[in-house]
Short mmCIF file of N, CA and C in Angstrom, two decimals:
data_model
loop_
_atom_site.label_atom_id
_atom_site.label_comp_id
_atom_site.label_asym_id
_atom_site.label_seq_id
_atom_site.Cartn_x
_atom_site.Cartn_y
_atom_site.Cartn_z
N MET I 16 121.48 -20.41 17.99
CA MET I 16 120.63 -20.75 16.86
C MET I 16 121.52 -21.26 15.71
N PRO I 17 121.18 -22.38 15.10
CA PRO I 17 121.99 -22.92 14.00
C PRO I 17 121.88 -22.05 12.76
N ARG I 18 122.97 -21.99 12.01
CA ARG I 18 122.97 -21.24 10.75
C ARG I 18 122.28 -22.06 9.67
N PRO I 19 121.62 -21.41 8.73
CA PRO I 19 120.97 -22.17 7.66
C PRO I 19 122.00 -22.88 6.80
N ALA I 20 121.62 -24.03 6.29
CA ALA I 20 122.53 -24.81 5.45
C ALA I 20 122.74 -24.18 4.08
N ILE I 21 121.75 -23.44 3.64
CA ILE I 21 121.82 -22.80 2.32
C ILE I 21 121.49 -21.32 2.48
N SER I 22 122.29 -20.49 1.86
CA SER I 22 122.05 -19.06 1.86
C SER I 22 121.82 -18.62 0.41
N VAL I 23 120.73 -17.92 0.16
CA VAL I 23 120.37 -17.53 -1.20
C VAL I 23 120.12 -16.03 -1.23
N ASP I 24 120.69 -15.36 -2.22
CA ASP I 24 120.49 -13.92 -2.33
C ASP I 24 119.18 -13.60 -3.05
N ALA I 25 118.81 -12.34 -3.06
CA ALA I 25 117.53 -11.90 -3.63
C ALA I 25 117.45 -12.15 -5.13
N ILE I 26 118.56 -11.98 -5.84
CA ILE I 26 118.54 -12.20 -7.30
C ILE I 26 118.27 -13.66 -7.61
N THR I 27 118.89 -14.56 -6.86
CA THR I 27 118.66 -15.99 -7.08
C THR I 27 117.22 -16.36 -6.78
N LEU I 28 116.66 -15.82 -5.70
CA LEU I 28 115.26 -16.09 -5.38
C LEU I 28 114.35 -15.56 -6.48
N ASN I 29 114.67 -14.40 -7.03
CA ASN I 29 113.90 -13.83 -8.13
C ASN I 29 113.99 -14.74 -9.36
N ALA I 30 115.16 -15.27 -9.64
CA ALA I 30 115.35 -16.17 -10.78
C ALA I 30 114.53 -17.44 -10.61
N VAL I 31 114.51 -17.98 -9.40
CA VAL I 31 113.73 -19.19 -9.13
C VAL I 31 112.24 -18.90 -9.30
N ALA I 32 111.78 -17.75 -8.85
CA ALA I 32 110.38 -17.39 -9.01
C ALA I 32 110.01 -17.25 -10.48
N ARG I 33 110.89 -16.65 -11.27
CA ARG I 33 110.65 -16.52 -12.71
C ARG I 33 110.58 -17.90 -13.36
N TYR I 34 111.49 -18.76 -12.98
CA TYR I 34 111.55 -20.11 -13.54
C TYR I 34 110.30 -20.91 -13.19
N ALA I 35 109.81 -20.73 -11.97
CA ALA I 35 108.64 -21.47 -11.50
C ALA I 35 107.35 -21.05 -12.20
N THR I 36 107.33 -19.83 -12.73
CA THR I 36 106.09 -19.32 -13.32
C THR I 36 106.13 -19.19 -14.84
N THR I 37 107.21 -19.66 -15.46
CA THR I 37 107.33 -19.59 -16.92
C THR I 37 107.85 -20.91 -17.46
N THR I 38 107.99 -20.98 -18.76
CA THR I 38 108.61 -22.15 -19.39
C THR I 38 110.00 -21.78 -19.92
N ILE I 39 110.56 -20.72 -19.39
CA ILE I 39 111.87 -20.22 -19.84
C ILE I 39 112.97 -20.93 -19.07
N ASP I 40 114.09 -21.21 -19.74
CA ASP I 40 115.23 -21.88 -19.11
C ASP I 40 115.70 -21.12 -17.88
N PHE I 41 116.22 -21.86 -16.89
CA PHE I 41 116.66 -21.22 -15.66
C PHE I 41 117.79 -20.23 -15.91
N ALA I 42 118.70 -20.54 -16.81
CA ALA I 42 119.81 -19.63 -17.09
C ALA I 42 119.28 -18.28 -17.60
N ASP I 43 118.27 -18.32 -18.44
CA ASP I 43 117.67 -17.07 -18.94
C ASP I 43 116.94 -16.34 -17.82
N CYS I 44 116.28 -17.09 -16.94
CA CYS I 44 115.61 -16.47 -15.79
C CYS I 44 116.63 -15.79 -14.88
N ALA I 45 117.78 -16.42 -14.71
CA ALA I 45 118.84 -15.83 -13.87
C ALA I 45 119.38 -14.56 -14.51
N LEU I 46 119.58 -14.56 -15.82
CA LEU I 46 120.04 -13.35 -16.51
C LEU I 46 119.00 -12.24 -16.41
N ALA I 47 117.74 -12.60 -16.57
CA ALA I 47 116.67 -11.60 -16.47
C ALA I 47 116.61 -11.00 -15.07
N ALA I 48 116.72 -11.83 -14.06
CA ALA I 48 116.69 -11.35 -12.68
C ALA I 48 117.87 -10.43 -12.39
N ALA I 49 119.04 -10.80 -12.87
CA ALA I 49 120.23 -9.98 -12.64
C ALA I 49 120.12 -8.65 -13.38
N GLY I 50 119.68 -8.69 -14.62
CA GLY I 50 119.52 -7.46 -15.39
C GLY I 50 118.50 -6.53 -14.77
N ALA I 51 117.38 -7.07 -14.34
CA ALA I 51 116.33 -6.26 -13.71
C ALA I 51 116.81 -5.67 -12.40
N ALA I 52 117.60 -6.41 -11.66
CA ALA I 52 118.07 -5.94 -10.35
C ALA I 52 118.97 -4.72 -10.45
N VAL I 53 119.77 -4.66 -11.50
CA VAL I 53 120.72 -3.55 -11.63
C VAL I 53 120.34 -2.56 -12.73
N GLY I 54 119.24 -2.84 -13.45
CA GLY I 54 118.77 -1.91 -14.47
C GLY I 54 119.58 -1.92 -15.75
N LEU I 55 120.23 -3.02 -16.03
CA LEU I 55 120.98 -3.13 -17.28
C LEU I 55 120.19 -3.92 -18.31
N PRO I 56 120.31 -3.56 -19.59
CA PRO I 56 119.57 -4.30 -20.62
C PRO I 56 120.19 -5.66 -20.89
N ILE I 57 119.36 -6.55 -21.39
CA ILE I 57 119.82 -7.84 -21.89
C ILE I 57 119.95 -7.69 -23.40
N ILE I 58 121.12 -7.94 -23.92
CA ILE I 58 121.36 -7.82 -25.36
C ILE I 58 121.25 -9.23 -25.95
N THR I 59 120.20 -9.46 -26.74
CA THR I 59 119.94 -10.80 -27.25
C THR I 59 118.95 -10.77 -28.40
N TYR I 60 118.95 -11.85 -29.16
CA TYR I 60 117.91 -12.07 -30.17
C TYR I 60 116.78 -12.93 -29.59
N ASP I 61 116.98 -13.51 -28.42
CA ASP I 61 116.02 -14.40 -27.78
C ASP I 61 114.77 -13.61 -27.35
N ARG I 62 113.63 -13.99 -27.89
CA ARG I 62 112.37 -13.27 -27.60
C ARG I 62 111.80 -13.61 -26.23
N ASP I 63 112.28 -14.68 -25.60
CA ASP I 63 111.76 -15.06 -24.29
C ASP I 63 111.91 -13.95 -23.26
N PHE I 64 112.98 -13.18 -23.36
CA PHE I 64 113.22 -12.13 -22.38
C PHE I 64 112.13 -11.05 -22.42
N ARG I 65 111.48 -10.91 -23.55
CA ARG I 65 110.43 -9.90 -23.68
C ARG I 65 109.18 -10.26 -22.87
N LYS I 66 109.13 -11.48 -22.37
CA LYS I 66 108.00 -11.91 -21.53
C LYS I 66 108.08 -11.32 -20.13
N PHE I 67 109.24 -10.76 -19.77
CA PHE I 67 109.42 -10.16 -18.45
C PHE I 67 109.28 -8.64 -18.59
N PRO I 68 108.20 -8.06 -18.06
CA PRO I 68 107.98 -6.62 -18.24
C PRO I 68 109.02 -5.73 -17.55
N ASP I 69 109.73 -6.27 -16.58
CA ASP I 69 110.72 -5.47 -15.85
C ASP I 69 112.13 -5.57 -16.43
N VAL I 70 112.26 -6.25 -17.56
CA VAL I 70 113.58 -6.45 -18.17
C VAL I 70 113.66 -5.64 -19.46
N LEU I 71 114.68 -4.81 -19.56
CA LEU I 71 114.93 -4.04 -20.78
C LEU I 71 115.70 -4.94 -21.74
N VAL I 72 115.14 -5.16 -22.93
CA VAL I 72 115.74 -6.06 -23.92
C VAL I 72 116.11 -5.25 -25.15
N LYS I 73 117.29 -5.49 -25.66
CA LYS I 73 117.75 -4.85 -26.89
C LYS I 73 118.35 -5.90 -27.79
N ARG I 74 118.19 -5.70 -29.09
CA ARG I 74 118.88 -6.55 -30.06
C ARG I 74 120.31 -6.08 -30.20
N PRO I 75 121.20 -6.95 -30.59
CA PRO I 75 122.61 -6.53 -30.71
C PRO I 75 122.80 -5.30 -31.60
N LYS I 76 122.03 -5.18 -32.67
CA LYS I 76 122.21 -4.02 -33.55
C LYS I 76 121.73 -2.71 -32.90
N GLU I 77 120.90 -2.80 -31.85
CA GLU I 77 120.42 -1.62 -31.15
C GLU I 77 121.41 -1.15 -30.10
N PHE I 78 122.35 -1.98 -29.77
CA PHE I 78 123.31 -1.65 -28.72
C PHE I 78 124.52 -0.98 -29.34
N SER I 79 124.77 0.21 -28.91
CA SER I 79 125.97 0.91 -29.43
C SER I 79 126.44 1.93 -28.43
#
């Protein structure tokens, strides 16, 4: 059986799904997918991340 030409991990697939269903930049979708996958917060002033219910978002002043 031939090997697939492209191999994609679960986080990348999650990022693509987020990008396909929102108007958020792909880079932000990738960060959101990675943060959600490992349970780490995204530290940012960007409000777009708050559109993802599975992503913990903190402002820089809240991170200490």
